[in-house]
N, CA, C and O atoms as CSV, one atom per row, in Angstrom:
chain,resi,resn,atom,element,x,y,z
A,1,ASP,N,N,-30.765,-12.704,80.107
A,1,ASP,CA,C,-32.723,-12.343,78.530
A,1,ASP,C,C,-32.165,-10.883,78.000
A,1,ASP,O,O,-31.540,-9.991,78.573
A,2,GLY,N,N,-32.785,-11.063,76.334
A,2,GLY,CA,C,-32.084,-10.081,75.444
A,2,GLY,C,C,-31.924,-8.654,75.856
A,2,GLY,O,O,-30.950,-7.915,76.007
A,3,VAL,N,N,-33.494,-8.492,76.014
A,3,VAL,CA,C,-33.810,-7.433,76.726
A,3,VAL,C,C,-32.840,-6.499,77.670
A,3,VAL,O,O,-32.307,-5.468,77.261
A,4,ALA,N,N,-32.675,-7.107,79.202
A,4,ALA,CA,C,-30.859,-6.829,79.239
A,4,ALA,C,C,-30.060,-7.102,78.205
A,4,ALA,O,O,-29.094,-6.525,77.705
A,5,GLN,N,N,-30.417,-7.707,78.064
A,5,GLN,CA,C,-28.202,-8.310,77.018
A,5,GLN,C,C,-28.340,-6.157,76.126
A,5,GLN,O,O,-27.611,-5.166,76.164
A,6,GLY,N,N,-29.662,-6.491,75.503
A,6,GLY,CA,C,-29.537,-5.200,74.900
A,6,GLY,C,C,-29.364,-4.000,75.177
A,6,GLY,O,O,-29.275,-3.025,74.430
A,7,ARG,N,N,-29.317,-4.084,76.268
A,7,ARG,CA,C,-29.541,-2.425,77.472
A,7,ARG,C,C,-28.149,-2.452,77.563
A,7,ARG,O,O,-27.446,-1.448,77.449
A,8,LYS,N,N,-27.775,-3.480,77.749
A,8,LYS,CA,C,-26.426,-3.068,78.625
A,8,LYS,C,C,-24.996,-3.171,76.839
A,8,LYS,O,O,-23.851,-2.722,76.806
A,9,VAL,N,N,-25.499,-3.656,76.095
A,9,VAL,CA,C,-23.888,-3.328,75.416
A,9,VAL,C,C,-24.910,-1.667,75.125
A,9,VAL,O,O,-24.266,-0.636,75.322
A,10,LYS,N,N,-26.424,-1.503,74.679
A,10,LYS,CA,C,-26.060,-0.012,74.783
A,10,LYS,C,C,-25.512,0.995,76.107
A,10,LYS,O,O,-25.371,2.215,76.189
A,11,CYS,N,N,-25.341,0.169,76.825
A,11,CYS,CA,C,-24.298,1.231,78.527
A,11,CYS,C,C,-23.357,1.403,77.541
A,11,CYS,O,O,-23.140,2.296,76.723
A,12,SER,N,N,-22.930,0.524,77.757
A,12,SER,CA,C,-21.435,-0.159,77.185
A,12,SER,C,C,-21.381,0.801,75.857
A,12,SER,O,O,-20.198,1.107,75.713
A,13,LEU,N,N,-21.911,1.198,75.175
A,13,LEU,CA,C,-21.352,1.973,74.433
A,13,LEU,C,C,-22.431,3.045,73.722
A,13,LEU,O,O,-22.293,3.399,72.551
A,14,CYS,N,N,-23.399,3.463,74.483
A,14,CYS,CA,C,-23.300,5.138,75.735
A,14,CYS,C,C,-21.683,5.966,76.214
A,14,CYS,O,O,-21.349,7.150,76.173
A,15,THR,N,N,-20.989,4.785,76.634
A,15,THR,CA,C,-19.944,5.080,78.187
A,15,THR,C,C,-18.676,5.113,76.718
A,15,THR,O,O,-17.714,5.880,76.699
A,16,LYS,N,N,-18.994,4.124,75.635
A,16,LYS,CA,C,-17.415,4.260,75.673
A,16,LYS,C,C,-17.713,5.561,74.962
A,16,LYS,O,O,-16.774,6.327,75.178
A,17,ILE,N,N,-18.815,6.230,74.057
A,17,ILE,CA,C,-18.695,7.033,72.852
A,17,ILE,C,C,-18.404,8.360,73.502
A,17,ILE,O,O,-17.849,9.315,72.957
A,18,LEU,N,N,-18.887,8.288,74.836
A,18,LEU,CA,C,-18.877,9.226,75.329
A,18,LEU,C,C,-17.028,10.258,76.062
A,18,LEU,O,O,-16.640,11.426,76.100
A,19,GLU,N,N,-16.428,8.763,76.523
A,19,GLU,CA,C,-15.828,8.713,76.911
A,19,GLU,C,C,-14.676,9.377,75.397
A,19,GLU,O,O,-13.792,10.228,75.304
A,20,LYS,N,N,-15.192,8.629,74.666
A,20,LYS,CA,C,-13.979,9.336,73.099
A,20,LYS,C,C,-14.758,11.050,73.436
A,20,LYS,O,O,-14.088,11.794,74.153
A,21,ILE,N,N,-15.622,11.387,73.100
A,21,ILE,CA,C,-15.886,12.198,73.395
A,21,ILE,C,C,-15.195,13.832,74.139
A,21,ILE,O,O,-14.731,14.918,73.793
A,22,GLN,N,N,-15.645,12.794,75.711
A,22,GLN,CA,C,-15.195,13.459,76.481
A,22,GLN,C,C,-13.839,13.942,76.045
A,22,GLN,O,O,-13.660,15.128,75.769
A,23,ALA,N,N,-12.340,12.537,75.940
A,23,ALA,CA,C,-10.913,13.139,75.517
A,23,ALA,C,C,-11.189,13.892,74.785
A,23,ALA,O,O,-10.888,14.988,75.258
A,24,LEU,N,N,-12.053,14.095,72.864
A,24,LEU,CA,C,-11.943,15.309,72.682
A,24,LEU,C,C,-12.038,16.528,73.110
A,24,LEU,O,O,-11.298,17.395,72.646
A,25,ALA,N,N,-13.024,16.823,74.128
A,25,ALA,CA,C,-13.567,17.630,74.441
A,25,ALA,C,C,-12.286,18.970,75.396
A,25,ALA,O,O,-12.192,20.197,75.369
A,26,GLY,N,N,-11.267,17.474,76.374
A,26,GLY,CA,C,-10.429,18.320,77.199
A,26,GLY,C,C,-10.920,18.117,78.775
A,26,GLY,O,O,-12.049,17.935,79.231
A,27,ASP,N,N,-10.024,18.189,79.224
A,27,ASP,CA,C,-10.822,18.962,80.603
A,27,ASP,C,C,-11.490,20.473,80.605
A,27,ASP,O,O,-11.386,21.482,79.907
A,28,ASP,N,N,-12.113,20.139,81.585
A,28,ASP,CA,C,-12.777,21.915,81.784
A,28,ASP,C,C,-13.578,22.320,80.456
A,28,ASP,O,O,-13.528,23.537,80.634
A,29,PRO,N,N,-13.997,22.234,79.738
A,29,PRO,CA,C,-14.108,22.174,78.500
A,29,PRO,C,C,-15.607,22.788,78.425
A,29,PRO,O,O,-16.613,22.477,79.063
A,30,ASP,N,N,-15.279,24.382,76.793
A,30,ASP,CA,C,-16.426,24.725,76.814
A,30,ASP,C,C,-18.105,24.333,75.786
A,30,ASP,O,O,-17.925,23.380,75.028
A,31,GLU,N,N,-19.067,24.730,75.739
A,31,GLU,CA,C,-19.874,24.865,74.375
A,31,GLU,C,C,-19.525,24.176,73.663
A,31,GLU,O,O,-19.811,23.028,73.321
A,32,ALA,N,N,-18.086,25.719,73.097
A,32,ALA,CA,C,-18.013,25.636,71.577
A,32,ALA,C,C,-16.701,23.889,71.641
A,32,ALA,O,O,-16.445,23.069,70.759
A,33,ALA,N,N,-16.383,23.960,72.579
A,33,ALA,CA,C,-15.261,22.811,72.611
A,33,ALA,C,C,-16.276,21.029,72.573
A,33,ALA,O,O,-15.835,20.053,71.966
A,34,VAL,N,N,-17.471,21.022,73.274
A,34,VAL,CA,C,-17.822,19.980,73.600
A,34,VAL,C,C,-18.510,19.623,72.663
A,34,VAL,O,O,-18.537,18.417,72.421
A,35,LEU,N,N,-19.533,20.832,71.573
A,35,LEU,CA,C,-19.837,20.494,70.107
A,35,LEU,C,C,-18.467,20.005,69.483
A,35,LEU,O,O,-18.433,18.888,68.968
A,36,ALA,N,N,-17.719,20.533,69.501
A,36,ALA,CA,C,-16.596,20.412,68.284
A,36,ALA,C,C,-16.597,18.796,68.616
A,36,ALA,O,O,-16.549,17.954,67.719
A,37,ALA,N,N,-16.643,18.556,69.657
A,37,ALA,CA,C,-15.666,16.854,70.182
A,37,ALA,C,C,-17.569,16.187,70.036
A,37,ALA,O,O,-17.399,14.985,70.242
A,38,LEU,N,N,-18.507,16.308,69.895
A,38,LEU,CA,C,-19.763,15.710,69.327
A,38,LEU,C,C,-19.855,15.348,68.010
A,38,LEU,O,O,-20.429,14.449,67.394
A,39,ARG,N,N,-18.898,16.596,67.632
A,39,ARG,CA,C,-18.642,16.294,65.475
A,39,ARG,C,C,-18.126,15.526,65.687
A,39,ARG,O,O,-18.428,14.334,65.653
A,40,LYS,N,N,-17.204,16.031,65.961
A,40,LYS,CA,C,-15.424,14.347,65.933
A,40,LYS,C,C,-15.889,13.614,66.444
A,40,LYS,O,O,-16.329,12.782,65.652
A,41,GLY,N,N,-16.100,13.368,67.484
A,41,GLY,CA,C,-16.560,12.140,67.338
A,41,GLY,C,C,-16.467,11.090,67.237
A,41,GLY,O,O,-15.435,10.439,67.403
A,42,CYS,N,N,-18.049,10.496,66.795
A,42,CYS,CA,C,-18.079,9.540,66.174
A,42,CYS,C,C,-17.532,9.306,64.897
A,42,CYS,O,O,-17.507,8.141,64.501
A,43,ARG,N,N,-16.926,10.543,63.915
A,43,ARG,CA,C,-16.020,10.127,63.119
A,43,ARG,C,C,-15.025,8.987,64.140
A,43,ARG,O,O,-15.088,7.763,64.251
A,44,LYS,N,N,-14.346,9.759,64.628
A,44,LYS,CA,C,-12.585,9.170,65.101
A,44,LYS,C,C,-13.088,7.621,65.828
A,44,LYS,O,O,-12.297,6.778,66.250
A,45,LEU,N,N,-14.082,7.543,65.840
A,45,LEU,CA,C,-15.223,5.292,66.891
A,45,LEU,C,C,-15.141,4.836,65.475
A,45,LEU,O,O,-15.102,3.606,65.519
A,46,GLY,N,N,-15.099,5.227,64.299
A,46,GLY,CA,C,-14.888,4.131,62.739
A,46,GLY,C,C,-15.768,3.551,62.973
A,46,GLY,O,O,-16.116,3.179,64.094
A,47,ARG,N,N,-16.312,3.357,61.933
A,47,ARG,CA,C,-17.624,3.042,61.011
A,47,ARG,C,C,-18.373,2.221,61.711
A,47,ARG,O,O,-19.007,2.955,62.470
A,48,LEU,N,N,-18.614,1.344,61.865
A,48,LEU,CA,C,-19.570,0.435,63.009
A,48,LEU,C,C,-20.238,1.736,63.465
A,48,LEU,O,O,-21.183,2.304,62.918
A,49,MET,N,N,-19.291,2.261,65.033
A,49,MET,CA,C,-19.927,3.039,66.234
A,49,MET,C,C,-20.401,4.180,65.219
A,49,MET,O,O,-20.973,4.996,65.942
A,50,ALA,N,N,-20.445,4.627,63.936
A,50,ALA,CA,C,-20.295,5.831,64.024
A,50,ALA,C,C,-22.498,6.338,63.459
A,50,ALA,O,O,-22.862,7.449,63.074
A,51,LYS,N,N,-23.348,5.189,63.620
A,51,LYS,CA,C,-23.896,5.576,63.074
A,51,LYS,C,C,-25.047,5.451,64.682
A,51,LYS,O,O,-25.710,6.379,65.146
A,52,PRO,N,N,-24.980,4.332,65.110
A,52,PRO,CA,C,-25.127,4.693,67.026
A,52,PRO,C,C,-24.937,5.852,67.943
A,52,PRO,O,O,-25.889,6.233,68.624
A,53,CYS,N,N,-23.234,6.715,68.043
A,53,CYS,CA,C,-22.952,7.464,68.091
A,53,CYS,C,C,-23.485,8.950,67.601
A,53,CYS,O,O,-23.381,9.805,68.481
A,54,GLN,N,N,-24.139,9.486,66.120
A,54,GLN,CA,C,-24.620,10.281,65.734
A,54,GLN,C,C,-26.293,9.873,66.303
A,54,GLN,O,O,-26.965,10.833,66.678
A,55,GLN,N,N,-26.728,8.925,66.341
A,55,GLN,CA,C,-27.784,8.926,66.695
A,55,GLN,C,C,-28.323,9.050,68.408
A,55,GLN,O,O,-29.382,9.231,69.009
A,56,LEU,N,N,-26.692,8.802,68.771
A,56,LEU,CA,C,-26.447,9.749,70.402
A,56,LEU,C,C,-26.935,10.175,70.502
A,56,LEU,O,O,-28.089,10.200,70.931
A,57,VAL,N,N,-25.698,11.239,69.829
A,57,VAL,CA,C,-25.334,12.448,70.093
A,57,VAL,C,C,-26.459,13.782,69.156
A,57,VAL,O,O,-26.190,14.978,69.047
A,58,LYS,N,N,-27.754,13.027,68.579
A,58,LYS,CA,C,-28.341,13.693,68.411
A,58,LYS,C,C,-29.600,13.629,69.168
A,58,LYS,O,O,-30.305,14.627,69.015
A,59,LYS,N,N,-30.037,12.775,69.894
A,59,LYS,CA,C,-30.875,12.995,70.894
A,59,LYS,C,C,-30.762,13.014,72.166
A,59,LYS,O,O,-31.620,12.605,72.949
A,60,TYR,N,N,-29.619,13.525,72.475
A,60,TYR,CA,C,-29.609,13.919,73.515
A,60,TYR,C,C,-28.040,14.805,74.124
A,60,TYR,O,O,-27.433,14.852,75.194
A,61,ARG,N,N,-27.858,15.462,72.633
A,61,ARG,CA,C,-26.589,16.510,72.609
A,61,ARG,C,C,-26.773,17.924,73.600
A,61,ARG,O,O,-25.891,18.755,73.819
A,62,ASP,N,N,-28.292,17.936,74.167
A,62,ASP,CA,C,-28.357,19.374,75.232
A,62,ASP,C,C,-27.605,18.275,76.423
A,62,ASP,O,O,-26.393,18.396,76.601
A,63,GLN,N,N,-28.469,17.099,77.301
A,63,GLN,CA,C,-28.135,16.551,77.896
A,63,GLN,C,C,-26.537,16.437,77.629
A,63,GLN,O,O,-25.634,16.896,78.329
A,64,ILE,N,N,-26.429,15.598,76.261
A,64,ILE,CA,C,-24.298,15.088,76.652
A,64,ILE,C,C,-23.562,16.722,77.282
A,64,ILE,O,O,-22.915,16.921,78.310
A,65,THR,N,N,-23.925,17.554,76.345
A,65,THR,CA,C,-23.123,18.761,76.406
A,65,THR,C,C,-22.855,19.613,77.378
A,65,THR,O,O,-21.725,19.954,77.726
A,66,GLU,N,N,-24.319,20.132,78.035
A,66,GLU,CA,C,-24.836,19.667,80.465
A,66,GLU,C,C,-23.791,18.856,81.208
A,66,GLU,O,O,-23.359,19.166,82.318
A,67,GLY,N,N,-23.470,17.935,80.601
A,67,GLY,CA,C,-23.040,16.581,81.211
A,67,GLY,C,C,-21.418,16.575,81.453
A,67,GLY,O,O,-20.837,16.379,82.520
A,68,LEU,N,N,-20.859,16.840,80.192
A,68,LEU,CA,C,-19.523,16.732,79.932
A,68,LEU,C,C,-19.262,18.233,80.268
A,68,LEU,O,O,-18.410,18.034,81.135
A,69,GLN,N,N,-19.388,19.740,80.205
A,69,GLN,CA,C,-19.242,20.685,81.211
A,69,GLN,C,C,-18.848,20.763,82.054
A,69,GLN,O,O,-17.735,21.202,82.342
A,70,ASN,N,N,-20.194,20.084,83.145
A,70,ASN,CA,C,-20.151,19.613,84.436
A,70,ASN,C,C,-18.573,19.234,84.145
A,70,ASN,O,O,-17.659,20.052,84.035
A,71,GLY,N,N,-18.498,18.191,84.072
A,71,GLY,CA,C,-17.290,17.589,84.701
A,71,GLY,C,C,-17.656,15.989,84.792
A,71,GLY,O,O,-16.841,15.174,85.226
A,72,ASP,N,N,-19.233,15.554,84.245
A,72,ASP,CA,C,-19.778,14.152,85.396
A,72,ASP,C,C,-18.962,13.158,83.466
A,72,ASP,O,O,-18.758,13.391,82.274
A,73,ALA,N,N,-18.797,11.791,84.805
A,73,ALA,CA,C,-18.633,11.216,84.110
A,73,ALA,C,C,-18.780,10.596,83.694
A,73,ALA,O,O,-18.913,9.654,84.475
A,74,PRO,N,N,-18.959,10.146,82.235
A,74,PRO,CA,C,-19.372,9.287,80.544
A,74,PRO,C,C,-20.606,8.273,82.025
A,74,PRO,O,O,-21.550,8.776,82.634
A,75,ARG,N,N,-20.223,7.249,82.115
A,75,ARG,CA,C,-21.057,6.485,82.681
A,75,ARG,C,C,-21.939,7.516,83.287
A,75,ARG,O,O,-22.980,7.915,82.765
A,76,ASN,N,N,-21.654,7.755,83.956
A,76,ASN,CA,C,-22.780,8.818,84.964
A,76,ASN,C,C,-24.205,9.598,83.691
A,76,ASN,O,O,-25.428,9.559,83.548
A,77,ILE,N,N,-23.328,10.053,83.221
A,77,ILE,CA,C,-24.726,10.703,81.651
A,77,ILE,C,C,-24.998,9.712,80.848
A,77,ILE,O,O,-25.583,9.882,79.779
A,78,CYS,N,N,-24.609,8.591,81.268
A,78,CYS,CA,C,-25.495,7.468,80.601
A,78,CYS,C,C,-26.335,7.161,80.534
A,78,CYS,O,O,-27.206,7.092,79.666
A,79,THR,N,N,-26.092,6.659,82.440
A,79,THR,CA,C,-26.838,7.303,83.460
A,79,THR,C,C,-28.425,7.724,84.195
A,79,THR,O,O,-29.386,7.228,84.784
A,80,ALA,N,N,-27.954,8.834,83.739
A,80,ALA,CA,C,-29.155,10.074,83.731
A,80,ALA,C,C,-29.696,10.180,82.965
A,80,ALA,O,O,-30.726,10.799,83.231
A,81,LEU,N,N,-29.527,9.627,81.046
A,81,LEU,CA,C,-30.425,9.775,79.930
A,81,LEU,C,C,-30.821,8.530,80.101
A,81,LEU,O,O,-31.694,8.536,79.233
A,82,ARG,N,N,-30.874,7.138,80.679
A,82,ARG,CA,C,-31.911,6.093,81.926
A,82,ARG,C,C,-31.233,4.858,80.457
A,82,ARG,O,O,-31.978,3.966,80.053
A,83,ILE,N,N,-29.922,5.025,79.910
A,83,ILE,CA,C,-29.255,4.503,79.321
A,83,ILE,C,C,-28.153,2.826,80.244
A,83,ILE,O,O,-27.920,1.685,79.846
A,84,CYS,N,N,-27.891,3.381,81.186
A,84,CYS,CA,C,-27.211,2.728,82.154
A,84,CYS,C,C,-28.636,2.575,83.029
A,84,CYS,O,O,-29.708,3.153,82.843
A,85,ARG,N,N,-28.269,1.609,84.029
A,85,ARG,CA,C,-28.942,1.409,85.135
A,85,ARG,C,C,-27.850,2.518,86.087
A,85,ARG,O,O,-26.819,3.096,85.744
A,86,SER,N,N,-28.584,2.498,87.374
A,86,SER,CA,C,-27.290,3.039,88.080
A,86,SER,C,C,-26.427,1.695,89.174
A,86,SER,O,O,-25.398,1.969,89.792
């Protein structure tokens, strides 16, 4: 149905965004590295993804930062944010 479809798109979008941010932050990033990656990540995803990326980062900045610093997988972070189903 439409709702599940919308959620699925959001899940893959969230995962894709966080994979990009994680790649930019590097292995074992500190908070400054994660915040720099959050700023750069949305721009690097291109115009189409920039807006949803910025909304995601703005809404969940603390959880994303914590997840990336803990070394959590992007998919697991999106699940913890309740964007993806476990």
